[in-house]
GROMACS .gro file of C-alpha atoms in nm:
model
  426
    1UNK     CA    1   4.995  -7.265  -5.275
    2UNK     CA    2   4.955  -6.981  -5.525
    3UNK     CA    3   4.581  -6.932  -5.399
    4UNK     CA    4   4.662  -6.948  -5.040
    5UNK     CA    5   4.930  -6.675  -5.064
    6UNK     CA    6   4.617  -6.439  -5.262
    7UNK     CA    7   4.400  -6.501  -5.049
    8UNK     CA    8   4.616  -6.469  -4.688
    9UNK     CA    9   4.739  -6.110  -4.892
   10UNK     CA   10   4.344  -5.994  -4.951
   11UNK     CA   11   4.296  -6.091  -4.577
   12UNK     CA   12   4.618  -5.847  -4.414
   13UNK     CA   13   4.451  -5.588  -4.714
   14UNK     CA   14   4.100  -5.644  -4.575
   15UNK     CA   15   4.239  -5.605  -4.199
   16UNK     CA   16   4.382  -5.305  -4.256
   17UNK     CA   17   4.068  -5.150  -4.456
   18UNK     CA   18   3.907  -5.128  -4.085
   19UNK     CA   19   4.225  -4.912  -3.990
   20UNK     CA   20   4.086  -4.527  -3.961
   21UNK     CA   21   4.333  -4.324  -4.159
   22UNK     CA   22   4.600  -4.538  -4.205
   23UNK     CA   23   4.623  -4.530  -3.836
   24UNK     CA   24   4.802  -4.162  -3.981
   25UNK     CA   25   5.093  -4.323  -4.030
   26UNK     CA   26   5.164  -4.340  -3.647
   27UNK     CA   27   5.084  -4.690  -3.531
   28UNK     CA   28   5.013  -5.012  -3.639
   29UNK     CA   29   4.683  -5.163  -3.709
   30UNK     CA   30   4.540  -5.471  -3.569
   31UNK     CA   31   4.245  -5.591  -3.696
   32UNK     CA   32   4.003  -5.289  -3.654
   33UNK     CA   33   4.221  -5.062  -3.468
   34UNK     CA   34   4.546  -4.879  -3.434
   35UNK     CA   35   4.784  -4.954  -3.172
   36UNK     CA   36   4.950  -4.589  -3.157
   37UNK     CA   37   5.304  -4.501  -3.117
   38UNK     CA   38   5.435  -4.324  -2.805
   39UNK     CA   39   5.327  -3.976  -2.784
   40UNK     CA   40   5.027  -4.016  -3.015
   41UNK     CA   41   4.654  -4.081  -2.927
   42UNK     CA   42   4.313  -4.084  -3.091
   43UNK     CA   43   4.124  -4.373  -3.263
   44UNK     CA   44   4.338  -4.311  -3.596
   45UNK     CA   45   4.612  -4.201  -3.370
   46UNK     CA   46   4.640  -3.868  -3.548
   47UNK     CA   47   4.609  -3.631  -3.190
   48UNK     CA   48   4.952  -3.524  -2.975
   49UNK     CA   49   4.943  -3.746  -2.691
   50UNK     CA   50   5.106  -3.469  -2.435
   51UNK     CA   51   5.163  -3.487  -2.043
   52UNK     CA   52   5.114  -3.204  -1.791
   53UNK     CA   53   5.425  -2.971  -1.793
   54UNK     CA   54   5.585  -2.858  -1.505
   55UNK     CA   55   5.572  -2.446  -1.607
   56UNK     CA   56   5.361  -2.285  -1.860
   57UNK     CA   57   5.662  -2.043  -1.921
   58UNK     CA   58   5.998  -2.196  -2.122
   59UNK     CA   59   6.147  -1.905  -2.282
   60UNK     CA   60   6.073  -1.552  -2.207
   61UNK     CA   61   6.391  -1.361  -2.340
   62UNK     CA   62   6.608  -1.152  -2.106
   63UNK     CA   63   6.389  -1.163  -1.880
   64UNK     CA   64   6.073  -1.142  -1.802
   65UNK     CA   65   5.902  -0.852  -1.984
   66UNK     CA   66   6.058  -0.965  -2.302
   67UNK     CA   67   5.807  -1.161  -2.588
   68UNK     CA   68   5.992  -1.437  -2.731
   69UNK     CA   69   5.804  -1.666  -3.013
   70UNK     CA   70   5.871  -2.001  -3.081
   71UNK     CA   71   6.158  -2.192  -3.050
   72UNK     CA   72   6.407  -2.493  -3.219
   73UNK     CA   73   6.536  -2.710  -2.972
   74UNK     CA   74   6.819  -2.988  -2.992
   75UNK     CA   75   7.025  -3.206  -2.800
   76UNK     CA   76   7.383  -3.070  -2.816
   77UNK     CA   77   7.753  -3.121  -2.616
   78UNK     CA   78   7.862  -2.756  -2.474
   79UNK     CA   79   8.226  -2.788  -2.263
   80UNK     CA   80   8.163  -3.216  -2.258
   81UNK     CA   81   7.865  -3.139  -2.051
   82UNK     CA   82   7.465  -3.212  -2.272
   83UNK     CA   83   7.241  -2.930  -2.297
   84UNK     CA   84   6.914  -2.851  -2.443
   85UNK     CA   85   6.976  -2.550  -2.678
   86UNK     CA   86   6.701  -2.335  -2.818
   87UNK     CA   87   6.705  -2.129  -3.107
   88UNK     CA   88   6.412  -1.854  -3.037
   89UNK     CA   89   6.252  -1.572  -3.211
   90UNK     CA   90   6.288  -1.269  -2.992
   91UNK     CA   91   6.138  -0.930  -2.969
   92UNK     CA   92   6.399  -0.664  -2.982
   93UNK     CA   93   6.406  -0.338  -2.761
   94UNK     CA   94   6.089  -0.438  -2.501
   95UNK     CA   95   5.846  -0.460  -2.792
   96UNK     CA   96   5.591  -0.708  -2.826
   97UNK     CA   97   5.444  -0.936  -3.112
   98UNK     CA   98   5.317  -0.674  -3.269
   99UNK     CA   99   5.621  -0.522  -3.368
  100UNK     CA  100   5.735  -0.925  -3.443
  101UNK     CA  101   5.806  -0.782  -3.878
  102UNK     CA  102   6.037  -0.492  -3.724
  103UNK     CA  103   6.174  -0.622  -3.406
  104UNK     CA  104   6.235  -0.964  -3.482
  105UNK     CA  105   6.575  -1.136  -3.419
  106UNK     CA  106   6.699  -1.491  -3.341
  107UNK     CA  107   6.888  -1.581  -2.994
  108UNK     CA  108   7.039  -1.862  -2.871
  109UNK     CA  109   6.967  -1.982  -2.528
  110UNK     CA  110   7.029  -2.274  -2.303
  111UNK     CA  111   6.907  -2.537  -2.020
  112UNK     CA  112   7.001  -2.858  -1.849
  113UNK     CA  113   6.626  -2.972  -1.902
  114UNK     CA  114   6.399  -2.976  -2.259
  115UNK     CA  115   6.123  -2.773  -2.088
  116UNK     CA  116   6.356  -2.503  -1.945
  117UNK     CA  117   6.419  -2.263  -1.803
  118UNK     CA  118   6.589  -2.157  -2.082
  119UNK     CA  119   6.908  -1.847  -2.015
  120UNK     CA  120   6.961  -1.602  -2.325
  121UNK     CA  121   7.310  -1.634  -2.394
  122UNK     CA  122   7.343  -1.382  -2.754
  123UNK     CA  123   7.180  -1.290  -3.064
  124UNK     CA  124   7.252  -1.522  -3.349
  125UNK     CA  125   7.042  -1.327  -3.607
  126UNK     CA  126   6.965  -0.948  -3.584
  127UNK     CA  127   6.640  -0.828  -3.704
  128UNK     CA  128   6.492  -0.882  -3.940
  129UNK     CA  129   6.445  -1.238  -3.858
  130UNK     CA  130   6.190  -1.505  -3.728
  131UNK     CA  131   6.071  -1.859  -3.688
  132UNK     CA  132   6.426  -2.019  -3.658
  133UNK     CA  133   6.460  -2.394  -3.676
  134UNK     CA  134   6.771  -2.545  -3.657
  135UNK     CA  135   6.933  -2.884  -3.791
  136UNK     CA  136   7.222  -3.064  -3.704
  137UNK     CA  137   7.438  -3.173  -4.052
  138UNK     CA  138   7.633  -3.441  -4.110
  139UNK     CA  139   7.978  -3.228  -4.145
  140UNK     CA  140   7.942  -3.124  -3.829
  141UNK     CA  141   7.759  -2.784  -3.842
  142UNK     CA  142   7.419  -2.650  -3.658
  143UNK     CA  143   7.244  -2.501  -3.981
  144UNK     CA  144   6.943  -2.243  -3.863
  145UNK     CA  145   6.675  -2.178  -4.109
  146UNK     CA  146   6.473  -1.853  -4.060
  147UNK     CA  147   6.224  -1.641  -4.205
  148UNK     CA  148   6.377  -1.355  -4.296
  149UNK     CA  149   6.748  -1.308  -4.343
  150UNK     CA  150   6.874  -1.106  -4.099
  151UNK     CA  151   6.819  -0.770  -4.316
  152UNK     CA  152   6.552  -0.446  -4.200
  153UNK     CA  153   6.288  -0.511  -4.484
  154UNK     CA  154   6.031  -0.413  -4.343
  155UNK     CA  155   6.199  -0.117  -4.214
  156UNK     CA  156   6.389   0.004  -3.874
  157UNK     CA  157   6.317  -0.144  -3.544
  158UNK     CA  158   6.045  -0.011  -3.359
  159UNK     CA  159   6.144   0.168  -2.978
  160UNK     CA  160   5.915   0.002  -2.779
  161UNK     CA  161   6.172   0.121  -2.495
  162UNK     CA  162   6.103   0.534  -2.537
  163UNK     CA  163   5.766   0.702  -2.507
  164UNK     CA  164   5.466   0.604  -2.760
  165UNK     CA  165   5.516   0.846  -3.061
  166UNK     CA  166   5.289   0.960  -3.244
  167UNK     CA  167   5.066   0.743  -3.509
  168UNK     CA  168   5.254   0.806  -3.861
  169UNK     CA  169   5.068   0.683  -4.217
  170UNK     CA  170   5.105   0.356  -4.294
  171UNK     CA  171   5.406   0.330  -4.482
  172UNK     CA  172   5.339   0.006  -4.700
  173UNK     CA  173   5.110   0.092  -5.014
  174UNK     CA  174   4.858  -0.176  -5.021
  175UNK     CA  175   4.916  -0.529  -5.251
  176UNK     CA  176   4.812  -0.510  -5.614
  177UNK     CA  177   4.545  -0.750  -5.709
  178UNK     CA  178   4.671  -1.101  -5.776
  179UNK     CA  179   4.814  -1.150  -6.107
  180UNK     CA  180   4.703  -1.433  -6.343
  181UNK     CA  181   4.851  -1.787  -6.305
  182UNK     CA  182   5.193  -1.770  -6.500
  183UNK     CA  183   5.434  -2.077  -6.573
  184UNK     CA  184   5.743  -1.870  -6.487
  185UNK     CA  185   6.030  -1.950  -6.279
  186UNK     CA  186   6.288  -1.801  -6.153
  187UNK     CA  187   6.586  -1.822  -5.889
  188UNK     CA  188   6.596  -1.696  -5.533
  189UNK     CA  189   6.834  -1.658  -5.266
  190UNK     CA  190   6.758  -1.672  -4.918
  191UNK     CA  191   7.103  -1.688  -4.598
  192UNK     CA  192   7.171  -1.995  -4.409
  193UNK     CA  193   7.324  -1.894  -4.027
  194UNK     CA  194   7.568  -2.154  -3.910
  195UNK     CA  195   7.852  -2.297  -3.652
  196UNK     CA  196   8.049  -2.587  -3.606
  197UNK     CA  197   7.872  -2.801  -3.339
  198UNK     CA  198   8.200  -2.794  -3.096
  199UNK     CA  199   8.229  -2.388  -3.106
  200UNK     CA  200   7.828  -2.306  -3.161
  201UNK     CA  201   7.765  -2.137  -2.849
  202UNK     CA  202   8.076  -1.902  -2.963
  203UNK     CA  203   7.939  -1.626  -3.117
  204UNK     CA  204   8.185  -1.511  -3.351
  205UNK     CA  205   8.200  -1.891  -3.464
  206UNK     CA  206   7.904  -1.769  -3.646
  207UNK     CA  207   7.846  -1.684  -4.024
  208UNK     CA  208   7.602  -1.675  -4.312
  209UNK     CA  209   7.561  -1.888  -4.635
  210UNK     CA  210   7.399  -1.752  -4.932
  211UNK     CA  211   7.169  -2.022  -5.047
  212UNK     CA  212   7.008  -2.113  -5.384
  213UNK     CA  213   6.623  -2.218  -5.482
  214UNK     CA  214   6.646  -2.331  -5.903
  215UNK     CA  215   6.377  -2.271  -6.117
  216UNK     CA  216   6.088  -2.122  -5.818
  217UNK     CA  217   5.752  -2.089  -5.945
  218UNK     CA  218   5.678  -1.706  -5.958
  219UNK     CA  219   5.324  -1.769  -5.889
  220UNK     CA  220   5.493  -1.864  -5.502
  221UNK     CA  221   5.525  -1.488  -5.465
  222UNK     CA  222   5.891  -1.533  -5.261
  223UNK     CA  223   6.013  -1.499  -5.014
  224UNK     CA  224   5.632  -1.390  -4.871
  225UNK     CA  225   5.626  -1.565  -4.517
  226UNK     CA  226   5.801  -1.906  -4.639
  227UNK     CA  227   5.863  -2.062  -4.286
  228UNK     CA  228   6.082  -2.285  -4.391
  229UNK     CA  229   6.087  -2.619  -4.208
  230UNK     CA  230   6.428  -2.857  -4.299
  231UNK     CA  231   6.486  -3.194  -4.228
  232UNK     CA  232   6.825  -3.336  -4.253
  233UNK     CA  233   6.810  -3.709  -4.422
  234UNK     CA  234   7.118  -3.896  -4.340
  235UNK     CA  235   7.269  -3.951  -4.697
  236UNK     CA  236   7.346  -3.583  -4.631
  237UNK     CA  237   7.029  -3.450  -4.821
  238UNK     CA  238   6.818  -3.182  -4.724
  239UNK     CA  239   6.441  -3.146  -4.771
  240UNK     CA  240   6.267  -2.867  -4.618
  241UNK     CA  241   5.860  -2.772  -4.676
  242UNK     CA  242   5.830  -2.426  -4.774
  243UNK     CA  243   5.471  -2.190  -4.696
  244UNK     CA  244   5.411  -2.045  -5.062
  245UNK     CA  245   5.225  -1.722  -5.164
  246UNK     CA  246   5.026  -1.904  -5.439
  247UNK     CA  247   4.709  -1.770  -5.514
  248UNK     CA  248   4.494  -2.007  -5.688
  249UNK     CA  249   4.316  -2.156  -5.428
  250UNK     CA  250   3.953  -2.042  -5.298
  251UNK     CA  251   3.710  -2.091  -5.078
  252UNK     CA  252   3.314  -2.041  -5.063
  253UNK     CA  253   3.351  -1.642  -5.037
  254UNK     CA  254   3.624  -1.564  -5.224
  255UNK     CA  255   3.761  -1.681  -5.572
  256UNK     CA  256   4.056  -1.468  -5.560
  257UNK     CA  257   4.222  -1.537  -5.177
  258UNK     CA  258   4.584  -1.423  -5.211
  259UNK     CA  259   4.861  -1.632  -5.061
  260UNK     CA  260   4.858  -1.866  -4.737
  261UNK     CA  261   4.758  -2.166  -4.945
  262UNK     CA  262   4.962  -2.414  -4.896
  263UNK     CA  263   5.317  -2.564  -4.882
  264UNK     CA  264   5.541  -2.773  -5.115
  265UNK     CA  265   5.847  -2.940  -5.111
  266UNK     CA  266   6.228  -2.841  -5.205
  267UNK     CA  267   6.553  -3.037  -5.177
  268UNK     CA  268   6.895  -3.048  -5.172
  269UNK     CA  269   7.207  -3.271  -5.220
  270UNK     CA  270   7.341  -3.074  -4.879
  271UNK     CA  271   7.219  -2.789  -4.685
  272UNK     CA  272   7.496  -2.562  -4.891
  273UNK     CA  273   7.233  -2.589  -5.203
  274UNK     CA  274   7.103  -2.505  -5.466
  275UNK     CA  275   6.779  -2.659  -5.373
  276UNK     CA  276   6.500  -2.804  -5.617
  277UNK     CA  277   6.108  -2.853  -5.613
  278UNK     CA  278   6.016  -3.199  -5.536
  279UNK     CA  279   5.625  -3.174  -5.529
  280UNK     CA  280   5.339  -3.041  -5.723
  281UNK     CA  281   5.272  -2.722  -5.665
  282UNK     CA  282   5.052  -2.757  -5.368
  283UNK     CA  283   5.075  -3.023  -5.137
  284UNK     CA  284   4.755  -2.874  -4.957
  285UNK     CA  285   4.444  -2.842  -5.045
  286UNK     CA  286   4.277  -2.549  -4.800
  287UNK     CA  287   4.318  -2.155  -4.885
  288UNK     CA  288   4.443  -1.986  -4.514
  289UNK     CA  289   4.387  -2.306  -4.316
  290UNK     CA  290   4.741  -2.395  -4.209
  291UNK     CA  291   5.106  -2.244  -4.164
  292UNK     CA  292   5.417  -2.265  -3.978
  293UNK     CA  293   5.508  -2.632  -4.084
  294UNK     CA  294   5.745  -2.866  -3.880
  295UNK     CA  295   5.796  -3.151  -4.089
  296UNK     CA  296   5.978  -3.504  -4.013
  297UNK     CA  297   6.053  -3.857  -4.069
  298UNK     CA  298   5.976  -4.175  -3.834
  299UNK     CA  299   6.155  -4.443  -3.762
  300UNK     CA  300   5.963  -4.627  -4.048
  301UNK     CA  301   6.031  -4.417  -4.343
  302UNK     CA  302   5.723  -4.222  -4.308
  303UNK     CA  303   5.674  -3.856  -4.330
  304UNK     CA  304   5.479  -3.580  -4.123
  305UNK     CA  305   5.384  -3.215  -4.073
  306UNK     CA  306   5.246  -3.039  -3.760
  307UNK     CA  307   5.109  -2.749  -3.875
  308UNK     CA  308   4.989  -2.402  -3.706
  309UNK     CA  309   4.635  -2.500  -3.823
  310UNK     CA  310   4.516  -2.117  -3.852
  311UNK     CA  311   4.085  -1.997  -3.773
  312UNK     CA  312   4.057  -2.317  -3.617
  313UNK     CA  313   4.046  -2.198  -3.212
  314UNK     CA  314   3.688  -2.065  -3.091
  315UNK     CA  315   3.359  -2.086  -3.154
  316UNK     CA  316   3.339  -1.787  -3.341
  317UNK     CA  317   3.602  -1.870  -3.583
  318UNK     CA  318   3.858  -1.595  -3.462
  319UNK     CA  319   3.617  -1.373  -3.682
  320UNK     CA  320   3.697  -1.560  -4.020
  321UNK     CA  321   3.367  -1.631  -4.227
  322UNK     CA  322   3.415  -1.986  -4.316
  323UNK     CA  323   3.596  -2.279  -4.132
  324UNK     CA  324   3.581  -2.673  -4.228
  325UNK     CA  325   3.766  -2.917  -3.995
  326UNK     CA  326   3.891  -3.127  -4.278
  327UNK     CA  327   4.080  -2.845  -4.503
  328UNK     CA  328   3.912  -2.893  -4.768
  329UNK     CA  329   3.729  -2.582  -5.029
  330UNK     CA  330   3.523  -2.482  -5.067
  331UNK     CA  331   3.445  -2.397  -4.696
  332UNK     CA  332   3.086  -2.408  -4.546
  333UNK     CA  333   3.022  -2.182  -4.224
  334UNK     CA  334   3.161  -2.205  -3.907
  335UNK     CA  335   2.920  -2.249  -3.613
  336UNK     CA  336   3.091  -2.430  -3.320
  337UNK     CA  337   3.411  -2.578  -3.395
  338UNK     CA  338   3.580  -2.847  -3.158
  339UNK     CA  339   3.689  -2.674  -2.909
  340UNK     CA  340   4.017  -2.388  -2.864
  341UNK     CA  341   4.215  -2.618  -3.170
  342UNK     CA  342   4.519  -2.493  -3.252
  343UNK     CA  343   4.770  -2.750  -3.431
  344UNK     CA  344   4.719  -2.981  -3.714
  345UNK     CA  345   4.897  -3.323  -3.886
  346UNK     CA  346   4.948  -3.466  -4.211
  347UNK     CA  347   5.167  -3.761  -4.335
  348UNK     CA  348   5.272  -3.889  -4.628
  349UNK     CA  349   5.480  -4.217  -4.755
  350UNK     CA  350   5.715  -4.042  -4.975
  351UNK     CA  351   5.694  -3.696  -4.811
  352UNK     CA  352   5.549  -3.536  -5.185
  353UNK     CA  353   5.195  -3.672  -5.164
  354UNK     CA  354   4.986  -3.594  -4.839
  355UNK     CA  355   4.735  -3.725  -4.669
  356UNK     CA  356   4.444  -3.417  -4.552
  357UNK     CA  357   4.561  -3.222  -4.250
  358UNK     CA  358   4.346  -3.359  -3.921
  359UNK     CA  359   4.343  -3.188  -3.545
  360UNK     CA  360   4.629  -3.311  -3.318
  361UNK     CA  361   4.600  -3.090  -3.045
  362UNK     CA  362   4.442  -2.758  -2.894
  363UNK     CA  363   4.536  -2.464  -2.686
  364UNK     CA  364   4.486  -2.611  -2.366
  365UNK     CA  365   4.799  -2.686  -2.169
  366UNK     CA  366   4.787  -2.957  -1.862
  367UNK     CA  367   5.068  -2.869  -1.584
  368UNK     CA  368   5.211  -3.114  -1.298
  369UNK     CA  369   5.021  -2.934  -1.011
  370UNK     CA  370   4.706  -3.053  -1.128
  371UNK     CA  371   4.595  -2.674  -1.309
  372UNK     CA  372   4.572  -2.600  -1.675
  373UNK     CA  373   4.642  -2.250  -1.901
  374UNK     CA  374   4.446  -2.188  -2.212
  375UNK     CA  375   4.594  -1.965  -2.433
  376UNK     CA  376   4.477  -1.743  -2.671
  377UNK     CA  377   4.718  -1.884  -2.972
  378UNK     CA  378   4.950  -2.142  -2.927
  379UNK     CA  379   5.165  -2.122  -3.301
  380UNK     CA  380   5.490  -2.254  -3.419
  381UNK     CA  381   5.518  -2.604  -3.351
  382UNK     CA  382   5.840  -2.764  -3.347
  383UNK     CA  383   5.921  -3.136  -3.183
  384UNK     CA  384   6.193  -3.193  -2.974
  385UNK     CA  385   6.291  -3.513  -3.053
  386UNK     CA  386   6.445  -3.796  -2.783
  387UNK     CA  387   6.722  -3.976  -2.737
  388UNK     CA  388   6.592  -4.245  -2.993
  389UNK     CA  389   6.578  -3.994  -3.231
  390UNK     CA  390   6.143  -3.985  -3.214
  391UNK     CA  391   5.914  -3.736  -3.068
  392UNK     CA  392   5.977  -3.643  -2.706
  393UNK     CA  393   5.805  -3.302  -2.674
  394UNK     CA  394   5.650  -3.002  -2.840
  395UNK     CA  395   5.744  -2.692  -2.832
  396UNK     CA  396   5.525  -2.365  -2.893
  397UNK     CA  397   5.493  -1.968  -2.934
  398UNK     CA  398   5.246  -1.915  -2.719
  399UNK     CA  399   4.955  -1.621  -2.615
  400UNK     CA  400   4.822  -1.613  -2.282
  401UNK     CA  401   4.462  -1.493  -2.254
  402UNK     CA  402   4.578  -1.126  -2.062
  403UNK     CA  403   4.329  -1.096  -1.803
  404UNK     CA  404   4.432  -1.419  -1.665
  405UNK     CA  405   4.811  -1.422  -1.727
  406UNK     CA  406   4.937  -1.220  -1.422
  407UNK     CA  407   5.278  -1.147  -1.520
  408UNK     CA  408   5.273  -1.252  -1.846
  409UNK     CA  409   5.061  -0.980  -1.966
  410UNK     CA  410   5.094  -0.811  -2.246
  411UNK     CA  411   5.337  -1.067  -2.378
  412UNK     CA  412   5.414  -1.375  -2.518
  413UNK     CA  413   5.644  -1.652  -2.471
  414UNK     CA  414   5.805  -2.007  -2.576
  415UNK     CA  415   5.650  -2.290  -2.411
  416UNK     CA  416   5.804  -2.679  -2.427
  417UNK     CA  417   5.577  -2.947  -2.270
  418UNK     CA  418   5.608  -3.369  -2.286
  419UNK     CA  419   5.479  -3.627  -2.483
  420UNK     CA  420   5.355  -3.945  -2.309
  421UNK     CA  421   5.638  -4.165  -2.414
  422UNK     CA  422   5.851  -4.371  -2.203
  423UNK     CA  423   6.156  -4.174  -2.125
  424UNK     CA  424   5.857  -3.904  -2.017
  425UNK     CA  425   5.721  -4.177  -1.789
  426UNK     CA  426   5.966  -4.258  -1.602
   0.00000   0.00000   0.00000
C-alpha cells in the first residue's frame, strides 16, 4: 500500500513536470498542459486574456483637454445605489505628463459601468501626488495609497494655463554618485488619505494618516518613486510591494545603474502601521526592467504582480542599449523584441519569493467596433476585480501615438478594458 501511494505521488509530480511555468500560478495542469483561469491565456497561461473595449478613452479629467494617468477602481455603495469609483492621477492647471512631478494630484471620479465614462467629482489629494491605489479595510474605511504625499517637493505647480515662459536653469543639482552598499536602517513616514466607505464621496469626510516603515534599508534610497501597491488580507493585515531605489544591480553596460531595480515586500498588522520588511531585499532580479507594481492574491492562496514592464515596447528598444525578455542581467542587445509589449507578471506561493517576470500583454488595445488603438505607452496597471472577488478588467495610463489620436493629442488618459471571463461574456 505504502509503494502504491509513492509511486501514484511521483506520477501527479511527473504530470505536472510537463506543466510550462507552473501554469504561472493561474490554472491547473492536466497532464501536459494548463487549463487557464478566466481572463488568462498563453500555453503557461501567463498573458492577460482581454476582450475588445467599447471606448479607448475611460478617464480624461474635467474634460477633455485634461491628462489624467492611471487609475484605482472599486466596487462601492454611493446613496444605496453601486458605482464604479476611480481614484486617478490628474494633471493640474491644463498641463500635461510632463509636468506629472509638479502638477500631479489625485481625484475621485465616478460611473455606473467599470469601463466608464468616468465624471470628476473633487480632488482627494492636491499636488504633489500620483499613482493612487485604493483598498477597501475591514473597519470600514477606503485607504488610498499614493506616491507622493500630497506636499510641493518637487516645487510649485507648473501654469500650463498662461503663456509659455521663458526656459529657466534647471533647478535640481544633479544626483551624487551612488554610495557604497551600507547595512543601515532607518524609519520613514509616508500619509495614508482616507474615508469611511458610507461618507467617501464627501469630501470633507476626508483626512490623512501619518504612517510608519521600521527599520528601511537606507540603501532603498526612500521615498524615490516607491509606487506603492497594497493588498488588504482579510485577518485585517496589510501587505503592499514597494519600487526601491537600490543600487546594486547591473546590467551588461553598466556596473553602477542607480535605482529602478526592483521591489520588495512590507507589512502590517492594519493599514494604520507601522509596517515591516517581509522579503529579501530584492524580490527582482532585472536593473530598470519593471515598475509600477499591482500586486494580488487568488482565490487559491497564490500571489501576483502586473508590472509596468519598462524598454520592453518597440523594436528599437525605446532607445535603451540592452533589453532581455526574461529580466534577467546581465542584458544582451536588443534587436527585435516581441512586438509593442508593455506589461509584465510574476507570482509567487507565499508572496516573498517570485517566480521571473514574463510578458502578459502589449500596447495594443481591441475595441467592440471591430478597430484597434496602439499606444505609445500603456503604464500603471491596476485590476479591477469582479463580483467574485477575481480579475474582471485592467485598467491603464495610457499614451496615444499623436498623429493618430485626433482629439486626444497632446494628452494622455485612463483607459479600463475587459477580461474574457464569464460575467464579461455574457
Amino acid at each position: 500500500m505504502m509503494l502504491k501511494a509513492v509511486v501514484a505521488i511521483t506520477l501527479v509530480a511527473l504530470a505536472r513536470a510537463g506543466c510550462p511555468n507552473q501554469c504561472s500560478l493561474n490554472g491547473v495542469c492536466d497532464g501536459d498542459t494548463c487549463a487557464c483561469d478566466d481572463g488568462w491565456t498563453w500555453d503557461d497561461c501567463s498573458r492577460l486574456d482581454l476582450l475588445p473595449a467599447p471606448s479607448s478613452v475611460s478617464f480624461h479629467g474635467l474634460d477633455v483637454n485634461k491628462s489624467s494617468w492611471g487609475g484605482s477602481v472599486l466596487h462601492l455603495p454611493v446613496n444605496g445605489e453601486m458605482k464604479w469609483a476611480m481614484f486617478a492621477a490628474e494633471m493640474t492647471r491644463d498641463c500635461t505628463l510632463r509636468h506629472w512631478t509638479t502638477n500631479s494630484e489625485v481625484v475621485l471620479a465616478l460611473s455606473d459601468n467599470p469601463m466608464g465614462p468616468y465624471k470628476e467629482s473633487f480632488q482627494i489629494i492636491p499636488p504633489w501626488a500620483h499613482n493612487p491605489e485604493a483598498i477597501t479595510t475591514p473597519d470600514g474605511n477606503i485607504v488610498v495609497y499614493t506616491l507622493g504625499d500630497g506636499i510641493p517637493v518637487h516645487g510649485p505647480e507648473y501654469r500650463c494655463d498662461l503663456p509659455p515662459a521663458p526656459p529657466s536653469p534647471n533647478p535640481y543639482p544633479p544626483p551624487p554618485p551612488p554610495a557604497p552598499p551600507s547595512d543601515a536602517v532607518h524609519d520613514v513616514n509616508f500619509l495614508l488619505h482616507y474615508a469611511p466607505t458610507d461618507k467617501f464621496t464627501d469630501r470633507s469626510a476626508w483626512q490623512a494618516h501619518n504612517a510608519t516603515i521600521l527599520d528601511f534599508p537606507i540603501d532603498f534610497k526612500w521615498e524615490g518613486n516607491w509606487n506603492p501597491a497594497p493588498y488588504q488580507l482579510p485577518d485585517g493585515r496589510v501587505r503592499v510591494m514597494v519600487h526601491t531605489g537600490f543600487s546594486g544591480f547591473y546590467n551588461s553596460s553598466n556596473n553602477t545603474v542607480a535605482g529602478w531595480s526592483g521591489e520588495v515586500v512590507i507589512e502590517a498588522a492594519n493599514w494604520r502601521g507601522p509596517y515591516r520588511l517581509v522579503t529579501s531585499w530584492d524580490i527582482t532580479d532585472c536593473t530598470h526592467c519593471e515598475e509600477d507594481p499591482f500586486m494580488w492574491q487568488d482565490h487559491r492562496g497564490n500571489w501576483h504582480v502586473i508590472y509596468h514592464r519598462m524598454f520592453d515596447n518597440g523594436t528599437a528598444c525605446n532607445g535603451y542599449p540592452s533589453f532581455n525578455p526574461d529580466g534577467k542581467v546581465p542584458a544582451h542587445p536588443c534587436k527585435s523584441p516581441e512586438g509593442l509589449w508593455s506589461m509584465g507578471h510574476s507570482y509567487s506561493a507565499d508572496g516573498k519569493v517570485w517566480s521571473p517576470i514574463s510578458r502578459c500583454a502589449n500596447t495594443t488595445v481591441q475595441l467592440t467596433d471591430g478597430s484597434s488603438v496602439t499606444m505609445v505607452s500603456r503604464e500603471r496597471p491596476k485590476l479591477v476585480m469582479g463580483s467574485d472577488g477575481r480579475p474582471a478588467y485592467l485598467s491603464n495610463a495610457v499614451q496615444p501615438f499623436e498623429a493618430s489620436a485626433g482629439p486626444d493629442a497632446g494628452v494622455t488618459h485612463t483607459l479600463v478594458v475587459p477580461l474574457n471571463v464569464k460575467q464579461n461574456r455574457n
